[in-house]
Coordinates of N, CA and C in Angstrom, one line a residue:
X1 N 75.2 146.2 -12.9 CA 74.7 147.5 -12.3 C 74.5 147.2 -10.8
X2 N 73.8 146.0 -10.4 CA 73.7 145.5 -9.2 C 75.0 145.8 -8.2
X3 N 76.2 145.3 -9.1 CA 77.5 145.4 -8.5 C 78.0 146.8 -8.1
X4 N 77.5 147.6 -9.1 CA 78.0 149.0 -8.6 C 77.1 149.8 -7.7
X5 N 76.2 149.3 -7.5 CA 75.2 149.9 -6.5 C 75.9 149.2 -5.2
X6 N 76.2 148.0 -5.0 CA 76.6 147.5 -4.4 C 77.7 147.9 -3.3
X7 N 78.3 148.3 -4.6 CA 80.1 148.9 -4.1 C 79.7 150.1 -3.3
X8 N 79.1 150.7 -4.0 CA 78.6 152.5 -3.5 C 78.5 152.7 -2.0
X9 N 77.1 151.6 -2.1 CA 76.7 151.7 -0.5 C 77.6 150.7 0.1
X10 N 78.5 149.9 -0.3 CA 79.5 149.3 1.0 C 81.1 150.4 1.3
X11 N 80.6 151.4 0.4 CA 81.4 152.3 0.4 C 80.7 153.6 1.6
X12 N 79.9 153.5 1.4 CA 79.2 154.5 2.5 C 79.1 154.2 3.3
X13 N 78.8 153.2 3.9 CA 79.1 152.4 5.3 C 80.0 152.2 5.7
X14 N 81.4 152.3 4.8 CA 83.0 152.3 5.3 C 83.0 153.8 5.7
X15 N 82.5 154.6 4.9 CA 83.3 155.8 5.3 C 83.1 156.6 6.6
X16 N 84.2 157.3 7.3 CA 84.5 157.6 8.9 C 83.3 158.7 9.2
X17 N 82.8 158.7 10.6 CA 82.2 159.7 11.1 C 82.8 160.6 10.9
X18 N 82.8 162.0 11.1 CA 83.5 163.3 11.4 C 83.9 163.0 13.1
X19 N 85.5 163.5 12.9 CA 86.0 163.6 14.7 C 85.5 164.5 15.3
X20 N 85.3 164.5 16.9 CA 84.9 165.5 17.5 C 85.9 165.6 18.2
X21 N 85.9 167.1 18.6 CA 86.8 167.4 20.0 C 86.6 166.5 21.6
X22 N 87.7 165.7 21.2 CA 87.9 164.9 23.0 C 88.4 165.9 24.2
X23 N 89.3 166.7 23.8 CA 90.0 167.6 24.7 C 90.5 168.7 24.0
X24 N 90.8 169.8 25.0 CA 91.6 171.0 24.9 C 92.4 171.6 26.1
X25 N 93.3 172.6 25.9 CA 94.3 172.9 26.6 C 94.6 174.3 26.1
X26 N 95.1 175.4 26.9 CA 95.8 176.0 26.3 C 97.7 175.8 26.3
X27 N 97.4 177.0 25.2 CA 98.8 176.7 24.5 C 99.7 177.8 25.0
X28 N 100.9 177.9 24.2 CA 101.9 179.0 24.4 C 101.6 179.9 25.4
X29 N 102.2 179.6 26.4 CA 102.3 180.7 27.6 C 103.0 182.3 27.3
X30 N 102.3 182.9 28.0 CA 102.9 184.1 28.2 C 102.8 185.3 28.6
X31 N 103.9 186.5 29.0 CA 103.9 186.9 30.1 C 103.4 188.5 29.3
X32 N 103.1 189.1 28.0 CA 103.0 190.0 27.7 C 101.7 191.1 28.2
X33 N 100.5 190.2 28.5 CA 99.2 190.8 29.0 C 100.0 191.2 30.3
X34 N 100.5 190.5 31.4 CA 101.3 190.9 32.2 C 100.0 191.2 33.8
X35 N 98.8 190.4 33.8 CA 97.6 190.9 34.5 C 98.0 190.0 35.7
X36 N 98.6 188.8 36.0 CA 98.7 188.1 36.4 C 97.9 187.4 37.8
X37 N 96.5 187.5 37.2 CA 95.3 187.1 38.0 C 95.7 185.7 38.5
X38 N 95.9 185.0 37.3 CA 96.3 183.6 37.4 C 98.1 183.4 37.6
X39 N 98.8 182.7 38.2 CA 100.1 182.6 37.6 C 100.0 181.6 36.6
X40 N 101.1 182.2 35.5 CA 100.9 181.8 34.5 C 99.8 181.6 33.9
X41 N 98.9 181.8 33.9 CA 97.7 181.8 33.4 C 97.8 182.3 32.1
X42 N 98.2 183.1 31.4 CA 98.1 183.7 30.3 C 98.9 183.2 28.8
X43 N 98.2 183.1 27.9 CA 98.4 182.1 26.8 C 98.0 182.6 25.6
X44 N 98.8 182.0 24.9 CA 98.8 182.9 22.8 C 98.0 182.1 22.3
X45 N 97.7 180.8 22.3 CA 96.9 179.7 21.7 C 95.9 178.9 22.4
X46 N 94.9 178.3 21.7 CA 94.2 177.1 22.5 C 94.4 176.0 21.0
X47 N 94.8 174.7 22.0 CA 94.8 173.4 21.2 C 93.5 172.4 21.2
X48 N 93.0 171.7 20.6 CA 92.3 170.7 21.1 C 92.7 169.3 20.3
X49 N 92.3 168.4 20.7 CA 92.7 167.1 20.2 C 91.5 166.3 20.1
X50 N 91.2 166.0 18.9 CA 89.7 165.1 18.4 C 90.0 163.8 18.8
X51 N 88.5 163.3 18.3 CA 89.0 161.8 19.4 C 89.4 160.9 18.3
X52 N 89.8 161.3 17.0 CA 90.8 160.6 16.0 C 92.1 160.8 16.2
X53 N 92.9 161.8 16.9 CA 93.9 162.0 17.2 C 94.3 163.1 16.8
X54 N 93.7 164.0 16.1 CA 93.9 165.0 15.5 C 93.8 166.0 16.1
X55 N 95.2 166.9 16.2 CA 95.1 168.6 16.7 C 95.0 169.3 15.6
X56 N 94.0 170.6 16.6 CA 94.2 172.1 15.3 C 94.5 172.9 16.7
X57 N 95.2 173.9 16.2 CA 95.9 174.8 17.0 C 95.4 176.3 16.9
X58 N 94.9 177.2 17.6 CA 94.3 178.4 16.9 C 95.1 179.6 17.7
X59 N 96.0 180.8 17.5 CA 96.7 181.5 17.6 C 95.3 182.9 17.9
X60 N 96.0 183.4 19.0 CA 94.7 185.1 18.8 C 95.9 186.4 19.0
X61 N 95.0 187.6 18.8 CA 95.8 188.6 18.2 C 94.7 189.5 19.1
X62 N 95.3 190.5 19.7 CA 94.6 191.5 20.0 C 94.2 191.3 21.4
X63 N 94.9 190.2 22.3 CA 94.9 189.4 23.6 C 95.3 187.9 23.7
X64 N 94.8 187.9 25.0 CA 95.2 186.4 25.6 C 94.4 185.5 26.3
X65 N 94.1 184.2 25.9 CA 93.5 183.9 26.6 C 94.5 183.5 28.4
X66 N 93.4 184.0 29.4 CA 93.5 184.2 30.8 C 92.8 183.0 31.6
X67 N 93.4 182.1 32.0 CA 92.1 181.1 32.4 C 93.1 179.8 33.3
X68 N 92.1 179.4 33.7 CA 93.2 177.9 34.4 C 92.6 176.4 33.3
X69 N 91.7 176.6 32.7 CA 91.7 175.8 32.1 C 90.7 175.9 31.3
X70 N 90.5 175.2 29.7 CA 89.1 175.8 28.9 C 88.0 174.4 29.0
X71 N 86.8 174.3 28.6 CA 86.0 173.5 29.5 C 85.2 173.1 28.2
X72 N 84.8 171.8 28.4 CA 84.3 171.3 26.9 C 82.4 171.4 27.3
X73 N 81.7 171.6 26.3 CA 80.3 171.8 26.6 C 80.0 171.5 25.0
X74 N 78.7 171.1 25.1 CA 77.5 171.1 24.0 C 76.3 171.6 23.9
X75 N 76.4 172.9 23.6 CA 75.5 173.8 23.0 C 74.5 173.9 22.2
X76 N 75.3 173.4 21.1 CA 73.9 173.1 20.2 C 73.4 172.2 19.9
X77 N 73.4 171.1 20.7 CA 72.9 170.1 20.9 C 73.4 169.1 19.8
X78 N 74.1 169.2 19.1 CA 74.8 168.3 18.1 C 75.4 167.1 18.3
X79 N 75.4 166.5 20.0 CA 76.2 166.1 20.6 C 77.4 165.8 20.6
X80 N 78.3 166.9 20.0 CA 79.4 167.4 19.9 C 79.8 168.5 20.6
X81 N 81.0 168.5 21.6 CA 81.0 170.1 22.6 C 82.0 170.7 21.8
X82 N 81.7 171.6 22.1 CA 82.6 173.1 21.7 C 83.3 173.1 23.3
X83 N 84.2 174.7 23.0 CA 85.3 174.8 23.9 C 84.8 176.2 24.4
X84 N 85.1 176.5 25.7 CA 84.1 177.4 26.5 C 86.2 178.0 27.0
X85 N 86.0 179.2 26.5 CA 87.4 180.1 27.2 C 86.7 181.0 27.8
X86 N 88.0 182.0 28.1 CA 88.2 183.3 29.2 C 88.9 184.0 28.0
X87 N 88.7 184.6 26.9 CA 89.8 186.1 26.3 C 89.4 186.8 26.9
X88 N 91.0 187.4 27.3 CA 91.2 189.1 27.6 C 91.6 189.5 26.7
X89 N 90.7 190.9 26.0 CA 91.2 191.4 25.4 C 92.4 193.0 26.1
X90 N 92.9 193.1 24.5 CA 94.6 194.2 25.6 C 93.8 195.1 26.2
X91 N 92.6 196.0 25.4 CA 91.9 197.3 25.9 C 90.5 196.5 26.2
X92 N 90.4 196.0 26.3 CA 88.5 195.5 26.7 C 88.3 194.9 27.7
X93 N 89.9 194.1 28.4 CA 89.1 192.7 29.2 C 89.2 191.7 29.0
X94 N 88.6 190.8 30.2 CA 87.8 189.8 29.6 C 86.8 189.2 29.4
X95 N 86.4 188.2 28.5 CA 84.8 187.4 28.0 C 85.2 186.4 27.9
X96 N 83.3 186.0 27.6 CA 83.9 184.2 27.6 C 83.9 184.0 25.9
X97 N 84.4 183.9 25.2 CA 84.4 183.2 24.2 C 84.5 181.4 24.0
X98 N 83.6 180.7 22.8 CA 83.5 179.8 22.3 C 84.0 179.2 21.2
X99 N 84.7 178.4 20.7 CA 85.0 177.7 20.4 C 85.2 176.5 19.4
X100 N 84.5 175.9 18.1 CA 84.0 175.2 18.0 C 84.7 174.5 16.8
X101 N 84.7 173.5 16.1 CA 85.0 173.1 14.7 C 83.8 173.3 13.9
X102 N 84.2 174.3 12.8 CA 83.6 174.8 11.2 C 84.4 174.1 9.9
X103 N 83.9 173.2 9.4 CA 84.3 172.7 7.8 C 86.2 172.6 8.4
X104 N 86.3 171.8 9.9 CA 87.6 170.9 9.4 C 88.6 172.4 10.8
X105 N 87.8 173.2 10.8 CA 88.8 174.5 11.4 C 88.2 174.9 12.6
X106 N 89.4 175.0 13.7 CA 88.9 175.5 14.9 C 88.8 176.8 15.4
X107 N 87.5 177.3 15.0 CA 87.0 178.6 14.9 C 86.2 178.9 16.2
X108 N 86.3 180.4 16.1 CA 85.4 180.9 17.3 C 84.2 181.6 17.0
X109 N 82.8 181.0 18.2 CA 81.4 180.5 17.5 C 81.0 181.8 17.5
X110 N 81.4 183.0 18.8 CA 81.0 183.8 19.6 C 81.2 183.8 20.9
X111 N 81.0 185.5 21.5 CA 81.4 185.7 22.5 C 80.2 186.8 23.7
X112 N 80.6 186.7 24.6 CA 79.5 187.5 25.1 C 80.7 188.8 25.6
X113 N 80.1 190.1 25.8 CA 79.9 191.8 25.8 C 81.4 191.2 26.8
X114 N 82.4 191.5 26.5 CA 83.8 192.0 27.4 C 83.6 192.9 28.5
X115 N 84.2 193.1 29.9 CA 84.5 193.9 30.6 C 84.4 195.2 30.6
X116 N 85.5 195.4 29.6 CA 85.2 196.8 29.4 C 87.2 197.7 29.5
X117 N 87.1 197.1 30.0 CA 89.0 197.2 30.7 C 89.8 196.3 30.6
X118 N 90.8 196.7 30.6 CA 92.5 196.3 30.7 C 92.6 195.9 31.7
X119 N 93.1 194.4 31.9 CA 93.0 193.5 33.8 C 92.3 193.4 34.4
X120 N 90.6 193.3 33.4 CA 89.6 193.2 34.1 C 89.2 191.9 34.1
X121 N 88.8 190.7 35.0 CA 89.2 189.4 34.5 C 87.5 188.9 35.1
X122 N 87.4 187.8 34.7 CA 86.2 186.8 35.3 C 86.5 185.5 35.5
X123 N 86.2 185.0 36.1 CA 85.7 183.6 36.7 C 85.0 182.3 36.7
X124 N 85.3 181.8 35.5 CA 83.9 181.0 35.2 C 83.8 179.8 36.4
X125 N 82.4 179.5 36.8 CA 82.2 178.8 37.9 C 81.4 177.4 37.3
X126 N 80.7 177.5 36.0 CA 80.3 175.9 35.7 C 79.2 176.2 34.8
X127 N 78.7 175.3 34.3 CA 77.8 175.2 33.1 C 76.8 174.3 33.3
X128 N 75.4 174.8 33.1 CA 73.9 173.8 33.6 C 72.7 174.6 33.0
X129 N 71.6 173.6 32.7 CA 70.4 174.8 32.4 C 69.6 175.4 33.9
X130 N 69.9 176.4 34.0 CA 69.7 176.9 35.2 C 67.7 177.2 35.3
X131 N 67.6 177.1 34.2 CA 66.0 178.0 34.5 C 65.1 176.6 33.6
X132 N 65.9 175.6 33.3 CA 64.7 174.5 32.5 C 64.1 175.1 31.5
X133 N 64.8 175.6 30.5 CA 64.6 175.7 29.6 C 64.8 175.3 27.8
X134 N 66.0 174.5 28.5 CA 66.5 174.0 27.6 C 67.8 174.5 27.0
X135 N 67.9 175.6 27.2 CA 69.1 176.2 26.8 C 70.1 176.2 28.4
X136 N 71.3 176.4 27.8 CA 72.2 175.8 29.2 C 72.8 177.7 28.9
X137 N 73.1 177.7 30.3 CA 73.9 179.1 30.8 C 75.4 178.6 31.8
X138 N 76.1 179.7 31.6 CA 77.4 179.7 32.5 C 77.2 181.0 33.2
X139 N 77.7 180.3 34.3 CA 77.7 180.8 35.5 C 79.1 181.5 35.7
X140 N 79.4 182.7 36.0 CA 80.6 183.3 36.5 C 80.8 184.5 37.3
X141 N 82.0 184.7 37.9 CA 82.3 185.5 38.8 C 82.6 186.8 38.0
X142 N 82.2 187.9 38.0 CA 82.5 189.3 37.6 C 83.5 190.1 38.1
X143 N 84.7 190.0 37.3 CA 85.7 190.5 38.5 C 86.0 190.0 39.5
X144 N 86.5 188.7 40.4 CA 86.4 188.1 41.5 C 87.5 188.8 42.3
X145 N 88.1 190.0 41.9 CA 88.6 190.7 43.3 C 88.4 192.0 43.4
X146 N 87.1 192.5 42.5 CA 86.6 193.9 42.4 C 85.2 193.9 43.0
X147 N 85.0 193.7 41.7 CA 83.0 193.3 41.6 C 82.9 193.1 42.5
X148 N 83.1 191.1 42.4 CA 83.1 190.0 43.2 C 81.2 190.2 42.6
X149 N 80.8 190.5 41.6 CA 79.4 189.7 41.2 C 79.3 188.4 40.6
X150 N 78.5 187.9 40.5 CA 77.7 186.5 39.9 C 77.1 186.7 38.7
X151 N 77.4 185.8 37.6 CA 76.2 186.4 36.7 C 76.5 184.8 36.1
X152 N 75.3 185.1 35.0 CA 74.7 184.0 34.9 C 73.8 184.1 33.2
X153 N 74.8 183.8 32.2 CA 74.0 184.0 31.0 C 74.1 182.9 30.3
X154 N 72.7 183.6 28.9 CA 72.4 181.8 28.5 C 72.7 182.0 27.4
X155 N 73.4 180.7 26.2 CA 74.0 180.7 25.3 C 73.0 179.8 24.1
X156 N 73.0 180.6 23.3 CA 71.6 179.8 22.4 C 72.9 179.6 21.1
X157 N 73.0 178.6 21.2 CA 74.3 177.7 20.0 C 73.3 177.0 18.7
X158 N 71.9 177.8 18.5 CA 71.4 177.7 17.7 C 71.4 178.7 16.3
X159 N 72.3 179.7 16.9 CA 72.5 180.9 15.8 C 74.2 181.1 15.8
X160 N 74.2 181.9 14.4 CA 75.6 181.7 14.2 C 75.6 183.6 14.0
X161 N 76.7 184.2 14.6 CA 77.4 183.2 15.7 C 76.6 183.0 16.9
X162 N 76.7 182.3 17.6 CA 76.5 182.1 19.4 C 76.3 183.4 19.9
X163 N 74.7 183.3 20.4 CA 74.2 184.5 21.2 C 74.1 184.4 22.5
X164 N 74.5 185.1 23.2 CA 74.3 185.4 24.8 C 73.9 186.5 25.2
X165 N 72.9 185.7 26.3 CA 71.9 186.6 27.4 C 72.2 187.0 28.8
X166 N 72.5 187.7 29.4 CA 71.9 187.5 30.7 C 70.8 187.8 31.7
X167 N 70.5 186.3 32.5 CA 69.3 186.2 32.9 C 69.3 186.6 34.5
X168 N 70.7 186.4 34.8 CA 70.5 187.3 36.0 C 71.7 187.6 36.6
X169 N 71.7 188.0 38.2 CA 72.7 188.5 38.6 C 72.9 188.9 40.0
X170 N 74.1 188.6 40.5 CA 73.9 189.1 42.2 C 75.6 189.7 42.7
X171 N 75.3 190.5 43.3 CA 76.4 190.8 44.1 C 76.8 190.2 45.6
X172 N 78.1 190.5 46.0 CA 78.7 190.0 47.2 C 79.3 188.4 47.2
X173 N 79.8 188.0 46.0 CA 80.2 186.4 45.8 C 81.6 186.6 45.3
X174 N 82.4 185.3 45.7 CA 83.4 185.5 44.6 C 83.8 183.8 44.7
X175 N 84.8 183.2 44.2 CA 85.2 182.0 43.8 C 86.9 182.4 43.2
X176 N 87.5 183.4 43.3 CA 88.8 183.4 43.1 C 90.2 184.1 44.0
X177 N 91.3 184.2 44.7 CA 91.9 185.0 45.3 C 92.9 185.4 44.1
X178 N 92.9 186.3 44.3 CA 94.1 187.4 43.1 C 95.7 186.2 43.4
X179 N 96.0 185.8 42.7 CA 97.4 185.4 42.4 C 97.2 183.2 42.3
X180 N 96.1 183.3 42.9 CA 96.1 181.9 43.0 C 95.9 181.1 41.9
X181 N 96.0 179.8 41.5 CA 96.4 179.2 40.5 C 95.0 178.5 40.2
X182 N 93.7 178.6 41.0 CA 92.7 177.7 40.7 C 91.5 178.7 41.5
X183 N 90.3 177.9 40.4 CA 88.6 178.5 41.0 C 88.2 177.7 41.7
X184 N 88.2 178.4 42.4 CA 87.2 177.6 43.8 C 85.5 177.2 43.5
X185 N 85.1 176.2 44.3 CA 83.8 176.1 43.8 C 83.5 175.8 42.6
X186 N 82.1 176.1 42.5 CA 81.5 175.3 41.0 C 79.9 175.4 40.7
X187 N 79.8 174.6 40.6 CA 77.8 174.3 40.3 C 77.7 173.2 40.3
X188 N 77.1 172.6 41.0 CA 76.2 171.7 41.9 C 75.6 171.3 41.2
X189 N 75.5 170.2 40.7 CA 74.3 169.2 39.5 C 74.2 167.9 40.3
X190 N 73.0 167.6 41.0 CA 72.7 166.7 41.5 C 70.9 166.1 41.3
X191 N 71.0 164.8 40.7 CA 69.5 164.3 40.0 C 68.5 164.7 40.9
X192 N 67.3 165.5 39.7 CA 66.6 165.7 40.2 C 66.4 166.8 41.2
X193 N 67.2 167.7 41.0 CA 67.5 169.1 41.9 C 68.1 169.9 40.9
X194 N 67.4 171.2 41.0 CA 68.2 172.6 40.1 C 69.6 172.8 40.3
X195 N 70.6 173.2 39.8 CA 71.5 173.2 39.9 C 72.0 174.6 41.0
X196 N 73.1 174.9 41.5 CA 72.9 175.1 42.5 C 74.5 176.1 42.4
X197 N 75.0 177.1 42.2 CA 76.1 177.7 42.5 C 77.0 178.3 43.5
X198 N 78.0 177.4 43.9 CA 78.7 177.4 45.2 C 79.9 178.0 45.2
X199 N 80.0 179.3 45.8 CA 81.3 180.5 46.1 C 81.1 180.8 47.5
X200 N 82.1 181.8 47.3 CA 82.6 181.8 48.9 C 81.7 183.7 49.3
X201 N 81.5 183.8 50.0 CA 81.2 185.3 50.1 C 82.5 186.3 49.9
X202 N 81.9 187.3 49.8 CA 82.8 187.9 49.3 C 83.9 188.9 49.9
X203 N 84.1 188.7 51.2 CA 85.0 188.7 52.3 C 85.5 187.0 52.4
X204 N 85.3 185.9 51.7 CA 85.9 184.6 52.1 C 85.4 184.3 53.3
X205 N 84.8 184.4 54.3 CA 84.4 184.4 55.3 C 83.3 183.1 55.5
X206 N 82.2 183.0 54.6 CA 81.3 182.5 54.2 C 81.0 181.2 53.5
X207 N 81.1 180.1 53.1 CA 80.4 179.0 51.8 C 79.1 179.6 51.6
X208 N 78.9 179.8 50.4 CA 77.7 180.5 49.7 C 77.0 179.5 48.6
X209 N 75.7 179.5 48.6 CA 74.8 178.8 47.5 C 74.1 180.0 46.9
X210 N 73.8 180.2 45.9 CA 72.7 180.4 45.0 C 72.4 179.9 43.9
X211 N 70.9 179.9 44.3 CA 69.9 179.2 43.0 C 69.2 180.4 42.4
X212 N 69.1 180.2 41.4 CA 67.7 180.7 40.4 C 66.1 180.7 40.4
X213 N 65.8 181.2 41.1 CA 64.4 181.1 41.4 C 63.6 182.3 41.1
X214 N 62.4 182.1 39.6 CA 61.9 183.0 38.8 C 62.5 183.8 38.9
X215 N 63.9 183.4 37.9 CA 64.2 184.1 36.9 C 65.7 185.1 37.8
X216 N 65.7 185.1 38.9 CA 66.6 185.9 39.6 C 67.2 184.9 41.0
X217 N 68.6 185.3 41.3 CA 69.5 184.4 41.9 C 68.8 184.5 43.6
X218 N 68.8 183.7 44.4 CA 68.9 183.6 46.0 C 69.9 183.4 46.3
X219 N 70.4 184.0 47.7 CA 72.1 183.5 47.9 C 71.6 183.2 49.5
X220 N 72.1 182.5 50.1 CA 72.1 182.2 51.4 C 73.7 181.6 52.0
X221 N 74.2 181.4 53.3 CA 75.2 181.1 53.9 C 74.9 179.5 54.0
X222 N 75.9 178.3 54.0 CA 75.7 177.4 54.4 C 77.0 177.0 55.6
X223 N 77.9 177.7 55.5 CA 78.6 177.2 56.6 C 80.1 178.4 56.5
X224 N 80.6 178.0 57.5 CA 81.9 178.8 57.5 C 83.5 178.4 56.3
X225 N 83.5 179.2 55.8 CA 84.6 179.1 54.8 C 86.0 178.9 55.7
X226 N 86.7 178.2 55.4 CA 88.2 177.6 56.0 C 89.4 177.8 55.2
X227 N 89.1 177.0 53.9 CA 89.8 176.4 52.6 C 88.9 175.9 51.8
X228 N 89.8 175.8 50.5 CA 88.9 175.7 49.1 C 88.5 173.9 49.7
X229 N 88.6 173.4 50.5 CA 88.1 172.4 50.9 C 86.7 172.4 51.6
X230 N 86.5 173.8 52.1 CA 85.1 174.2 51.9 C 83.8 174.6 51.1
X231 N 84.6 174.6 50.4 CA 83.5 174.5 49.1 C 83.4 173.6 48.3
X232 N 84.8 172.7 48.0 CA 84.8 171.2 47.3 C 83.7 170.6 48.1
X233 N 83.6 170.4 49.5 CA 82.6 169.8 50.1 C 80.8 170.1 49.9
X234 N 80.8 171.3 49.5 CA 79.6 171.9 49.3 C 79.2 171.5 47.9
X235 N 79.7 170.8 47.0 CA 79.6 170.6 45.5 C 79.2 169.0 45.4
X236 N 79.1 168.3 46.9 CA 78.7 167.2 46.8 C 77.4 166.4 46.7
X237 N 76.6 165.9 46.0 CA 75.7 165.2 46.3 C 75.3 164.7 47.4
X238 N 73.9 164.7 48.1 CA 73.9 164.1 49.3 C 73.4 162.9 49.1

């Protein structure tokens, strides 16, 4: 009996963690949304690749994901990230939808409130807990050749599916030019300092910061906008 207790537990100690997602990418290009915020930007699938080597591949219907790239985060603190997209839907827009592995399948956790319209697009600018509370929020541009607003909502990856808030919001920013292939800017995470959201004003004219301070954004000018080399510089630690 010794022996089979034995075997059991040297059997449970062999057996593998669960993989987590190492990376993702989108998939299948394509030209049918036809919005072309991004070139090429627009895509039938997102892939990811665990860090066992394993792809799952997830196909959507009813849009596209719109994006330059999808962004790995940990939400629910599982210390496992899920996958942070841009769907456009054909008549709604777009949101950010999430991403995650459920029982082996790469499913989506939730999403926050769409646009509202057809080539209506956003801009995600970075991911941090903005207000110290524990829960982490993304930061993004609203339209970055309309709006050109900021917002800023928090994602509680403790309910299923994934709930989102928004905690605040500002106008006159943006972080994208209509046809260009990449977001400018980002958020600022440097020890021991709030994190810090860096776009351009919304004439390009400007390098822009805003912080969060109770509970609502400050924006102030830090220098003259040139090239997206002015704002890579503004994202640096001092």
């Amino acid at each position: 009996m010794r022996g089979v207790k034995a075997a059991i537990l040297s059997l449970c100690l062999a057996a593998p963690a669960a993989a987590d997602i190492a990376s993702a990418h989108y998939a299948e290009p394509t030209d049918r949304y036809g919005h072309g915020a991004v070139p090429g930007g627009e895509y039938g699938a997102l892939e990811v690749t665990l860090n066992d080597g394993t792809r799952h591949l997830v196909r959507v219907t009813g849009g596209v994901f719109e994006d330059t790239a999808p962004r790995l985060h940990d939400f629910d603190g599982d210390g496992t990230p899920e996958v942070v997209t841009v769907f456009s839907g054909d008549t709604t827009g777009a949101m950010i939808r999430i991403f995650g592995l459920q029982d082996g399948t790469l499913t989506a956790l939730g999403n926050n409130a769409p646009i509202g319209n057809r080539h209506r697009w956003l801009a995600v600018a970075g991911i941090a807990d903005f207000n110290g509370d524990g829960l982490d929020e993304i930061a993004y541009v609203d339209r970055p050749h309309l709006a050109r607003r900021l917002r800023l909502v928090t994602v509680d990856g403790s309910k299923s599916p994934f709930s989102f808030k928004e905690v605040a919001s500002v106008g006159g920013l943006t972080n994208h030019k209509y046809g260009s292939p990449d977001i400018e800017g980002g958020v600022r995470i440097c020890p021991d300092q709030p994190p810090v959201v860096v776009t351009a004003s919304a004439n390009w004219s400007r390098v822009m910061e805003a912080r969060l301070i109770d509970g609502e954004f400050e924006i102030g000018p830090i220098g003259k906008y040139t090239d997206p080399n002015s704002l890579t510089a503004a994202l640096r630690c001092d």
